[in-house]
Each structure stands twice: as C-alpha cells, then as structure tokens.
Coordinates of C-alpha atoms and ligand atoms in Angstrom, one line a residue:
M241 CA 4.9 -27.0 -15.0
P242 CA 6.5 -23.5 -14.9
E243 CA 4.3 -20.7 -13.6
R244 CA 1.9 -18.9 -16.0
F245 CA -0.5 -16.0 -15.8
L246 CA -4.1 -16.5 -16.8
I247 CA -5.8 -13.3 -17.8
Q248 CA -9.6 -12.9 -18.6
G249 CA -9.5 -9.8 -20.7
G250 CA -12.0 -7.4 -22.1
R251 CA -12.8 -5.3 -19.1
P252 CA -11.7 -1.7 -18.6
L253 CA -9.1 -1.1 -15.9
R254 CA -10.2 1.6 -13.4
G255 CA -8.6 3.0 -10.3
D256 CA -5.3 4.0 -8.7
V257 CA -2.0 2.2 -8.8
T258 CA 1.1 3.2 -6.8
V259 CA 4.3 3.1 -8.8
S260 CA 7.3 1.2 -7.3
G261 CA 10.8 2.4 -7.1
S262 CA 12.6 2.3 -10.5
K263 CA 14.0 -1.1 -11.4
N264 CA 17.0 0.3 -13.3
A265 CA 17.8 3.2 -11.0
A266 CA 17.7 0.7 -8.0
L267 CA 20.1 -1.6 -9.8
Y268 CA 22.5 1.3 -10.3
A269 CA 22.1 2.3 -6.7
V270 CA 22.9 -1.2 -5.5
A271 CA 26.1 -1.3 -7.5
A272 CA 27.1 2.1 -6.2
V273 CA 27.1 0.7 -2.7
L274 CA 30.5 -0.9 -3.5
L275 CA 32.1 2.5 -3.7
T276 CA 32.2 3.1 0.1
A277 CA 33.3 1.2 3.2
D278 CA 30.5 2.8 5.1
P279 CA 26.9 1.5 5.5
I280 CA 24.3 2.5 2.9
T281 CA 20.5 2.3 3.3
L282 CA 18.3 2.2 0.1
R283 CA 14.6 2.9 0.4
N284 CA 11.7 2.5 -2.1
V285 CA 13.6 -0.5 -3.7
P286 CA 11.2 -2.4 -6.0
R287 CA 10.4 -6.0 -4.9
I288 CA 11.6 -7.7 -8.1
A289 CA 13.9 -10.6 -9.0
D290 CA 16.7 -8.5 -10.6
I291 CA 17.4 -6.7 -7.4
H292 CA 17.9 -10.0 -5.5
E293 CA 20.3 -11.2 -8.3
M294 CA 22.3 -8.0 -8.0
A295 CA 22.4 -8.2 -4.2
E296 CA 23.8 -11.8 -4.6
I297 CA 26.6 -10.4 -6.8
L298 CA 27.5 -7.9 -4.1
R299 CA 27.5 -10.6 -1.4
A300 CA 30.0 -12.5 -3.5
V301 CA 32.5 -9.5 -3.4
G302 CA 32.2 -8.7 0.3
T303 CA 28.9 -6.8 0.9
H304 CA 26.7 -7.6 3.9
V305 CA 23.1 -7.2 2.7
E306 CA 20.0 -7.0 5.0
V307 CA 16.5 -6.7 3.6
E308 CA 13.9 -5.3 5.9
A309 CA 10.5 -7.0 6.3
D310 CA 8.8 -4.5 3.9
G311 CA 11.1 -5.8 1.2
E312 CA 11.7 -2.2 0.0
T313 CA 14.3 -1.0 2.5
I314 CA 17.7 -2.7 2.1
H315 CA 20.9 -2.1 4.2
F316 CA 24.3 -2.7 2.7
H317 CA 27.8 -2.6 4.1
T318 CA 31.0 -3.4 2.3
P319 CA 33.8 -2.8 4.9
E320 CA 36.2 -4.6 2.5
I321 CA 36.2 -5.8 -1.1
T322 CA 36.9 -9.6 -0.7
S323 CA 37.0 -10.4 -4.4
V324 CA 37.3 -8.5 -7.6
V325 CA 36.0 -11.4 -9.6
P326 CA 32.2 -11.7 -9.2
P327 CA 30.9 -15.2 -10.1
A328 CA 30.3 -15.5 -13.8
E329 CA 27.0 -17.5 -13.3
L330 CA 25.6 -14.5 -11.4
V331 CA 26.9 -11.8 -13.8
T332 CA 25.5 -13.5 -16.8
K333 CA 22.0 -13.3 -15.4
L334 CA 21.4 -9.6 -15.9
R335 CA 22.8 -6.7 -17.8
A336 CA 23.2 -4.3 -14.9
S337 CA 25.7 -6.7 -13.3
F338 CA 28.3 -5.1 -15.5
L339 CA 28.3 -2.0 -13.3
V340 CA 30.4 -3.9 -10.7
M341 CA 33.2 -3.3 -13.2
G342 CA 33.2 0.4 -12.8
A343 CA 32.4 0.3 -9.1
L344 CA 35.2 -2.3 -8.3
L345 CA 37.6 -0.4 -10.6
G346 CA 36.9 2.8 -8.6
R347 CA 37.1 1.2 -5.2
A348 CA 39.7 -1.6 -5.7
R349 CA 41.4 -0.5 -8.9
E350 CA 40.7 -3.9 -10.5
A351 CA 37.8 -6.1 -11.7
E352 CA 37.2 -9.1 -13.9
C353 CA 33.8 -9.9 -15.3
P354 CA 32.4 -11.9 -18.2
P355 CA 30.1 -10.1 -20.7
P356 CA 26.8 -9.5 -18.8
G357 CA 23.5 -11.2 -19.4
G358 CA 20.2 -9.4 -20.0
D359 CA 17.4 -9.4 -22.5
V360 CA 18.1 -10.4 -26.1
I361 CA 16.9 -7.2 -27.6
G362 CA 19.8 -6.3 -29.8
S363 CA 23.6 -6.5 -30.1
R364 CA 24.2 -4.5 -26.9
P365 CA 28.0 -3.8 -27.2
L366 CA 30.2 -2.5 -24.4
D367 CA 32.7 -0.4 -26.3
V368 CA 31.5 2.8 -24.7
H369 CA 32.3 1.4 -21.2
F370 CA 35.8 0.5 -22.2
V371 CA 36.6 3.8 -23.9
G372 CA 35.7 5.4 -20.6
F373 CA 37.8 3.2 -18.4
R374 CA 40.8 3.6 -20.7
A375 CA 40.4 7.4 -20.7
L376 CA 40.8 7.2 -16.9
G377 CA 44.1 5.3 -17.3
A378 CA 42.9 1.8 -16.9
T379 CA 43.9 -1.2 -19.0
V380 CA 41.2 -3.4 -20.4
Q381 CA 42.0 -6.8 -21.5
R382 CA 40.3 -10.0 -22.5
R383 CA 41.1 -12.9 -20.1
G384 CA 39.5 -16.1 -21.5
S385 CA 35.8 -15.3 -21.8
S386 CA 36.0 -12.4 -19.3
F387 CA 37.1 -8.7 -19.4
H388 CA 39.8 -7.6 -16.9
V389 CA 40.3 -4.0 -16.0
Q390 CA 43.0 -2.6 -13.9
A391 CA 44.6 0.7 -13.0
A392 CA 47.6 1.5 -10.7
R393 CA 46.2 5.1 -10.6
L394 CA 43.0 6.4 -12.0
R395 CA 43.2 9.9 -13.4
G396 CA 40.3 12.0 -14.6
G397 CA 40.1 12.7 -18.4
R398 CA 37.8 13.9 -21.1
V399 CA 35.7 11.1 -22.5
F400 CA 33.6 11.2 -25.7
F401 CA 30.9 8.6 -26.1
D402 CA 29.9 7.5 -29.6
Y403 CA 26.5 6.6 -28.3
P404 CA 24.9 7.9 -25.0
S405 CA 24.9 4.5 -23.4
V406 CA 23.0 4.4 -20.1
L407 CA 25.0 1.7 -18.3
G408 CA 28.2 3.0 -20.0
T409 CA 27.6 6.4 -18.4
V410 CA 27.0 5.0 -15.0
N411 CA 30.0 2.7 -15.2
V412 CA 32.4 5.4 -16.1
M413 CA 30.9 7.7 -13.5
F414 CA 31.5 5.0 -10.9
A415 CA 35.2 4.8 -11.8
A416 CA 35.6 8.5 -12.1
V417 CA 34.2 9.5 -8.7
L418 CA 37.3 8.0 -6.9
A419 CA 39.9 9.1 -9.6
E420 CA 42.3 11.9 -9.3
G421 CA 41.2 15.1 -11.0
V422 CA 38.3 16.0 -13.2
T423 CA 36.5 13.7 -15.7
T424 CA 34.2 15.1 -18.3
I425 CA 31.8 12.7 -20.1
V426 CA 30.6 14.2 -23.4
N427 CA 27.5 12.7 -25.0
A428 CA 26.5 11.1 -21.6
A429 CA 23.1 9.5 -21.2
P430 CA 20.6 12.1 -19.7
E431 CA 18.1 9.4 -18.4
P432 CA 16.5 10.2 -15.1
E433 CA 17.9 6.9 -13.7
V434 CA 21.5 8.0 -14.5
E435 CA 20.8 11.4 -12.9
M436 CA 19.6 9.6 -9.8
A437 CA 22.7 7.5 -9.7
A438 CA 24.8 10.7 -9.8
D439 CA 22.6 12.3 -7.1
M440 CA 23.2 9.2 -4.9
L441 CA 26.9 9.5 -5.4
V442 CA 26.7 13.2 -4.4
A443 CA 24.9 12.2 -1.3
M444 CA 27.9 9.9 -0.6
G445 CA 30.3 12.8 -1.0
A446 CA 31.1 12.8 -4.7
R447 CA 31.4 16.0 -6.7
I448 CA 29.3 15.8 -9.9
R449 CA 27.8 18.4 -12.1
G450 CA 25.6 18.2 -15.2
Q451 CA 23.8 14.9 -14.4
G452 CA 20.6 14.8 -16.4
T453 CA 22.3 16.5 -19.3
P454 CA 24.6 15.2 -22.1
T455 CA 27.8 16.6 -20.4
I456 CA 28.7 15.3 -16.9
E457 CA 31.6 16.6 -15.0
I458 CA 33.0 14.6 -12.1
E459 CA 35.7 15.9 -9.8
G460 CA 37.3 12.9 -8.1
V461 CA 37.5 12.6 -4.2
P462 CA 39.7 10.3 -2.1
T463 CA 36.8 8.4 -0.5
L464 CA 33.0 8.3 -0.3
H465 CA 30.9 7.9 2.8
G466 CA 27.6 6.2 3.8
A467 CA 24.1 7.5 2.8
D468 CA 20.4 6.9 3.3
F469 CA 18.9 7.2 -0.1
S470 CA 15.4 6.7 -1.7
I471 CA 15.0 5.3 -5.2
I472 CA 13.0 7.4 -7.7
P473 CA 9.6 6.1 -9.1
D474 CA 9.7 3.8 -12.1
R475 CA 8.6 5.7 -15.2
L476 CA 8.5 2.5 -17.2
E477 CA 6.2 0.7 -14.8
A478 CA 4.0 3.8 -14.6
G479 CA 3.9 4.0 -18.3
T480 CA 2.9 0.3 -18.6
Y481 CA -0.1 0.7 -16.3
L482 CA -1.2 3.9 -18.1
L483 CA -1.0 2.0 -21.4
A484 CA -3.0 -0.9 -20.0
G485 CA -5.7 1.5 -19.0
C486 CA -5.7 3.1 -22.4
A487 CA -5.8 -0.3 -24.3
T488 CA -8.9 -1.3 -22.2
H489 CA -10.7 2.0 -22.6
G490 CA -10.3 2.5 -18.9
D491 CA -9.5 5.2 -16.4
V492 CA -6.2 4.6 -14.6
R493 CA -4.4 6.9 -12.3
V494 CA -0.8 6.2 -11.3
T495 CA 0.4 7.8 -8.0
N496 CA 3.9 8.4 -6.8
A497 CA 5.2 9.1 -10.3
I498 CA 7.3 12.0 -11.6
P499 CA 5.1 13.3 -14.4
H500 CA 7.8 15.1 -16.4
H501 CA 9.7 11.8 -16.7
L502 CA 6.7 10.6 -18.8
D503 CA 6.3 13.7 -21.0
S504 CA 7.1 11.7 -24.2
L505 CA 4.4 9.1 -23.4
T506 CA 1.7 11.4 -22.2
A507 CA 2.1 13.6 -25.3
K508 CA 1.5 10.5 -27.5
M509 CA -1.5 9.4 -25.4
R510 CA -3.1 12.8 -25.8
E511 CA -2.5 12.5 -29.6
M512 CA -4.4 9.2 -29.4
G513 CA -7.4 11.0 -27.8
V514 CA -6.8 10.0 -24.2
T515 CA -7.5 12.7 -21.6
V516 CA -4.4 13.0 -19.4
T517 CA -4.2 15.1 -16.3
E518 CA -1.3 15.5 -13.9
D519 CA -1.3 16.6 -10.3
A520 CA 1.4 18.2 -8.3
S521 CA 1.7 15.2 -5.9
G522 CA 2.9 12.9 -8.7
G523 CA -0.4 11.5 -10.0
I524 CA -1.1 11.0 -13.7
R525 CA -4.6 10.0 -14.7
A526 CA -5.4 8.8 -18.2
V527 CA -9.1 8.5 -19.2
A528 CA -9.6 6.7 -22.5
D529 CA -13.4 7.2 -23.0
R530 CA -13.2 8.1 -26.7
V531 CA -12.3 6.2 -29.8
L532 CA -8.5 5.9 -29.7
Q533 CA -6.6 7.3 -32.7
A534 CA -3.5 5.9 -34.5
T535 CA -0.2 7.7 -34.0
Q536 CA 3.5 7.5 -34.9
V537 CA 6.2 7.0 -32.3
Q538 CA 10.0 7.0 -32.5
A539 CA 11.8 5.1 -29.7
V540 CA 15.0 7.1 -29.0
P541 CA 17.2 8.0 -25.9
Y542 CA 15.6 10.3 -23.2
P543 CA 13.8 12.7 -23.3
G544 CA 12.4 11.1 -26.4
F545 CA 10.0 8.2 -26.3
A546 CA 11.5 5.3 -24.2
T547 CA 12.4 2.1 -26.0
D548 CA 11.2 0.2 -23.0
L549 CA 7.7 1.5 -23.6
H550 CA 7.7 0.7 -27.3
P551 CA 6.3 -2.9 -26.8
P552 CA 3.4 -1.9 -24.5
M553 CA 2.7 1.1 -26.6
A554 CA 2.4 -1.1 -29.7
A555 CA 0.0 -3.3 -27.8
A556 CA -2.2 -0.3 -26.9
L557 CA -2.1 0.9 -30.5
T558 CA -3.8 -2.3 -31.7
Q559 CA -6.9 -0.7 -30.2
A560 CA -6.5 2.7 -32.0
A561 CA -8.3 3.5 -35.3
G562 CA -6.0 3.7 -38.3
V563 CA -2.5 2.8 -39.1
S564 CA 0.2 3.4 -36.4
L565 CA 3.9 3.2 -36.7
V566 CA 6.5 2.6 -34.0
H567 CA 10.1 3.3 -35.2
E568 CA 12.7 1.6 -33.0
R569 CA 16.0 3.6 -33.0
V570 CA 17.7 2.2 -29.9
Y571 CA 17.8 -1.6 -30.3
D572 CA 18.0 -3.9 -33.4
N573 CA 15.9 -6.7 -31.9
R574 CA 13.2 -5.1 -29.9
T575 CA 10.3 -6.7 -31.8
L576 CA 10.1 -10.2 -30.3
Y577 CA 6.6 -9.4 -29.0
V578 CA 5.2 -8.8 -32.5
N579 CA 4.5 -12.5 -33.2
E580 CA 2.9 -12.9 -29.8
L581 CA 0.5 -10.1 -30.4
R582 CA -0.4 -11.6 -33.8
K583 CA -1.4 -14.8 -31.9
L584 CA -4.0 -12.6 -30.1
G585 CA -5.3 -11.3 -33.4
A586 CA -3.4 -8.1 -33.8
R587 CA -2.8 -6.8 -37.3
I588 CA 0.9 -5.9 -36.8
I589 CA 3.9 -6.3 -39.0
I590 CA 7.6 -5.5 -38.9
G591 CA 9.0 -3.3 -41.7
G592 CA 12.7 -2.7 -41.3
D593 CA 13.3 -0.8 -38.0
S594 CA 9.6 -0.1 -37.7
V595 CA 6.5 -1.9 -36.5
I596 CA 3.2 -1.1 -38.4
I597 CA -0.1 -1.6 -36.6
E598 CA -3.5 -1.4 -38.1
G599 CA -6.4 -1.0 -35.7
P600 CA -8.6 -1.3 -34.0
S601 CA -8.4 -5.1 -33.8
A602 CA -10.8 -7.3 -31.8
L603 CA -8.2 -9.3 -29.9
S604 CA -9.1 -12.7 -28.5
G605 CA -7.4 -14.8 -25.9
S606 CA -4.7 -17.3 -26.8
T607 CA -1.4 -18.8 -25.4
V608 CA 1.5 -16.4 -25.6
R609 CA 5.0 -15.9 -24.2
A610 CA 6.7 -13.1 -22.3
L611 CA 9.9 -13.2 -24.2
D612 CA 11.7 -10.4 -22.4
I613 CA 10.6 -7.9 -19.7
R614 CA 9.0 -5.4 -22.0
A615 CA 7.8 -8.0 -24.6
G616 CA 6.0 -9.4 -21.5
A617 CA 4.5 -6.0 -20.8
A618 CA 3.2 -5.9 -24.3
V619 CA 1.4 -9.3 -24.0
V620 CA -0.1 -8.4 -20.7
V621 CA -1.5 -5.1 -22.1
A622 CA -2.9 -7.0 -25.1
A623 CA -4.3 -9.8 -23.0
L624 CA -6.2 -7.3 -20.8
A625 CA -7.7 -5.8 -24.0
A626 CA -8.6 -9.3 -25.5
E627 CA -11.9 -11.1 -25.1
G628 CA -11.6 -14.4 -23.3
E629 CA -8.7 -16.1 -21.6
T630 CA -5.0 -15.6 -22.4
V631 CA -2.3 -17.8 -21.0
I632 CA 1.1 -16.1 -20.6
Q633 CA 4.1 -18.3 -20.4
D634 CA 7.7 -17.5 -19.3
I635 CA 6.5 -15.0 -16.7
G636 CA 9.9 -15.0 -15.0
H637 CA 10.7 -12.1 -17.3
L638 CA 7.8 -10.1 -15.8
D639 CA 8.9 -11.0 -12.3
R640 CA 12.3 -9.5 -13.1
G641 CA 10.8 -6.1 -13.9
Y642 CA 7.3 -5.6 -12.5
A643 CA 6.8 -5.7 -8.7
D644 CA 3.5 -7.3 -7.6
L645 CA 2.1 -7.2 -11.1
Q646 CA -0.8 -9.5 -10.3
A647 CA -1.9 -7.6 -7.1
R648 CA -1.6 -4.2 -8.9
L649 CA -3.7 -5.3 -11.9
T650 CA -6.3 -7.0 -9.7
A651 CA -6.7 -3.7 -7.7
L652 CA -7.5 -2.1 -11.1
G653 CA -10.2 -4.6 -11.7
A654 CA -8.4 -7.0 -13.9
E655 CA -9.0 -10.8 -13.7
I656 CA -5.5 -12.3 -13.5
R657 CA -4.3 -15.5 -11.8
R658 CA -0.9 -17.0 -11.4
V659 CA -1.0 -20.8 -11.8
Ligands
LIG895 N1 25.5 0.8 -27.3 C1 26.6 1.0 -28.0 N2 27.8 0.9 -27.4 C2 27.9 0.6 -26.1 C3 26.7 0.4 -25.4 C4 25.5 0.5 -26.0 O1 26.5 1.3 -29.2 O2 29.0 0.5 -25.6 C5 24.1 0.9 -28.0 C6 23.5 -0.4 -28.0 O3 23.8 -1.1 -29.2 C7 22.0 -0.1 -28.0 C8 22.0 1.3 -27.3 O4 23.3 1.7 -27.2 O5 21.5 0.1 -29.3 C9 21.3 1.3 -26.0 O6 22.1 0.7 -25.1 P1 22.4 1.3 -23.6 O7 23.8 1.0 -23.3 O8 22.0 2.7 -23.5 O9 21.5 0.4 -22.8 P2 21.8 -0.4 -21.5 O10 22.5 0.6 -20.6 O11 22.5 -1.7 -21.7 C10 19.7 0.3 -20.1 C11 18.5 -0.4 -19.5 C12 17.6 -0.9 -20.5 C13 17.2 0.2 -21.5 C14 18.4 0.9 -22.0 C15 18.0 2.1 -22.9 C16 19.4 -1.4 -17.5 C17 19.8 -2.6 -16.7 N3 19.0 -1.5 -18.7 O12 20.4 -0.7 -20.9 O13 16.5 -1.4 -19.9 O14 16.4 -0.3 -22.5 O15 19.2 1.4 -21.0 O16 17.3 3.1 -22.2 O17 19.4 -0.3 -16.9 C18 14.7 -2.9 -19.4 O18 14.5 -2.2 -18.3 O19 13.8 -3.7 -19.7 C19 15.9 -2.6 -20.2 C20 16.2 -3.4 -21.2

C-alpha cells in the first residue's frame, strides 16, 4: 500500500521550527548551473523530491552532480552540454523542468522539451516564455509533442509580458544573460525567488539590474563563471508552519526566515487576531491565544498574498469566527483541496473564483488526499486542528515540496506517523 500520514489532531503546536531553503528558488538555481562550464556549489538546498528530479534532468544533459552527506550542499559541473534534448519522461514530472529550455538556449543555442509537468492547478500556459525567446531572436517551433527553440545568434531585445509569469521571467533571463546586448523585461515577476535567481547569475558574472521589481535589465556577457551560492529560505514553508500553529491555537516560531517576504501573510494573521512578532535574526513568532476572526484574502502575484499559501490559509480560516473569503486570482483550478476539507467537517464552498469559509468548525478526523503540494498543506493544517485521527493519502505531493515534514511537525508537538 502506498505511504500515508496518520495525524492525531486537536493539540496546539508549540515551539521553534527552522525553515529550509526555498523549493522554487532552489529549482531555478539548479537549472542556472547549466549556464556555465565551471563548477557550482549550492548550499541550503531543501531535501525534497523535486530537487532530485531536477538534478536527474541535468545529469541527462551533461552535468556531474554530487550531493554531500548533509543533503543540503550540492556540487554541479557541466564542462560540456552533451544533449539539448532532456528526456521527456523526466521533464513531464515537474513544472520547473521547463527552465532547461532557457538555460540550454543560452548556453548551447538550442533546446527541445515537451510541455512540462507539475500540479494540476490551472491551465498554466507557456506563451510568455516563447514571446521572450522570440524577442531574443530565437525560433520556437512545435516538433511532434515537443517545443524546439534555436538561435544562431541571441540578441538582446525589449520584451513585454502579458502576465508576470514567474518561470517565464526566469527562463527569459537565462537566455538573455548570454545574449549580445541589452534585454529589458517589462512586467517581469518580482517574486523573491526570481530575484534570488538573478542574484545567483550576478554571482556567476552576469550583469542584471532591477531584479525584484517589474522591470529587469540584463546586459549580456560572453560567458559565466562558477559560484558558491546559498538558497534563500522558503517563505511558503514558513507560512505553512505559521498557519498550522494558528489553526491549532498554538505558538509557533519559524527561524531562518526573511520576515518581509511574508508581509502579506503576517498582515492577514494580525487581522485574524494572532499576535505576530518578528526579530532581526529572521524569526517570526505567531501566538494564537485569542478567538480567531474571519478575514478576506486575495491571492495575487508578489508582494500580494501568495497563491501557494491560499490552501493552507483556507484551512486555518475554518477555525476563525465568521465568514471568510479567499479570492484566487492566479490559477483557475486551485481549489482541489476544498472537497478534502469538507470531509473533515469544514463549512467551505467554492463560489466562482472564490472560496467561502464559515467558521469556526469543529473538525474531526477522516481519510483525505493530498491532491497537489499546497492542497496537501491544506489537509495537513486541517488534520492538525481536527479531533481524532486523519489519514492522508497521496503524500508523494507533500514530499515534493516539504522537507522533513514529519520531523518538523513532531518537534512542534504534533502526533504524526508515516505508515
Ligand atoms: N501564465 C500565463 N502565461 C504564461 C505563463 C503563465 O498567462 O506564459 C499565467 C498562468 O495561467 C497562471 C499564472 O500565470 O494563471 C501563474 O503562472 P506562473 O507562470 O507565474 O507560475 P509558474 O512560474 O508556472 C511558479 C511556481 C508555482 C507558483 C507560481 C506563482 C515553480 C516551479 N512554480 O509557477 O509554485 O504557484 O509560480 O507564484 O516555481 C508550488 O510551489 O506549489 C507552485 C505551484
């Protein structure tokens, strides 16, 4: 039988939890490795399945990968690109795999990839990526079920994105760092993970300005060199633990976070009546010792409330008094978790692009599924707040995104077993 989590809920989470390196930022950093023939060391890499899948893709195109015993330090070296066609069965496992398109286009001027895999959370088009590649002089063509990109010469250009796509911004940045001349991306994604990817490229010798803002300017250079680079903390993982603390009326402190990356969450938690304090060393403590109040949330691009925290936030709001609303404005299918929360007794319905939650609900244990990474986070948060035992199936999704989830929750006083 596939592995499951068993959670005995109904007890407040209390204590400190150290945040891992950011899943998404680490995935971008691993892809960036392809842009240089020199060795790269990445530190603070989260120990999650998606990173290993991404490393497999790199191995298939010529990268030597060596993971240190701590699992968080990884050495990469790609003296030569040995293939510009990464295996389809690996690419279709995760969304971030599509970044090898931009990286291979930059380094080898050619790449061929099928549409990437990833969570079924909406239509997730790729048009922004292709608009960017074409603006740099590349041709993009369909070859069977794959996309083929090629450029005899890459030349910088001005690119306007219809939508500030996160992976689209990183992909175009990857191709532009080794192009001739200056590329300007207008309506770029300002997410901290994109900013970090740009900072890593700068550490490799790239010339980039404006990362972390909607306009990024990249001046191409002939080659990039090696670097030793540390991944930023995972704001989504930090947010998930803070929300689990909140849903259980607990007292959780995350350490090694970057508090301003979580402003949109902590502002909402304060509205809910949670006492949130931050310290200069990257700690955020959330004490939920009063009746939680309902609130309204809009999931939008950064610095607005993160769509990836929408499902665990909705789970926490089942414990807040009154009617809450979460309006999803990034994805058109983010609400797979709603039915699962209903199985635990939540009063939650979908109305158009919004989810409406009436609380507080006395949740009770049941059997539920982790249908994608963040839908999984929602059922974990709800199970921790529910009386009795919850069985969580399909936990492979949680392993993709949350490092050592069981150990971290146990340290906070949760009763959770993997069977
Ligand atoms: N979009 C377009 N055109 C495009 C690309 C995207 O219209 O060419 C639209 C999509 O339809 C969607 C929205 O843009 O509605 C968001 O897509 P985006 O491209 O920004 O997302 P992504 O880059 O595919 C990354 C993260 C997601 C996270 C989003 C938004 C990775 C591997 N994935 O996806 O993370 O939700 O940004 O912040 O970095 C997760 O970690 O669980 C996860 C799904």
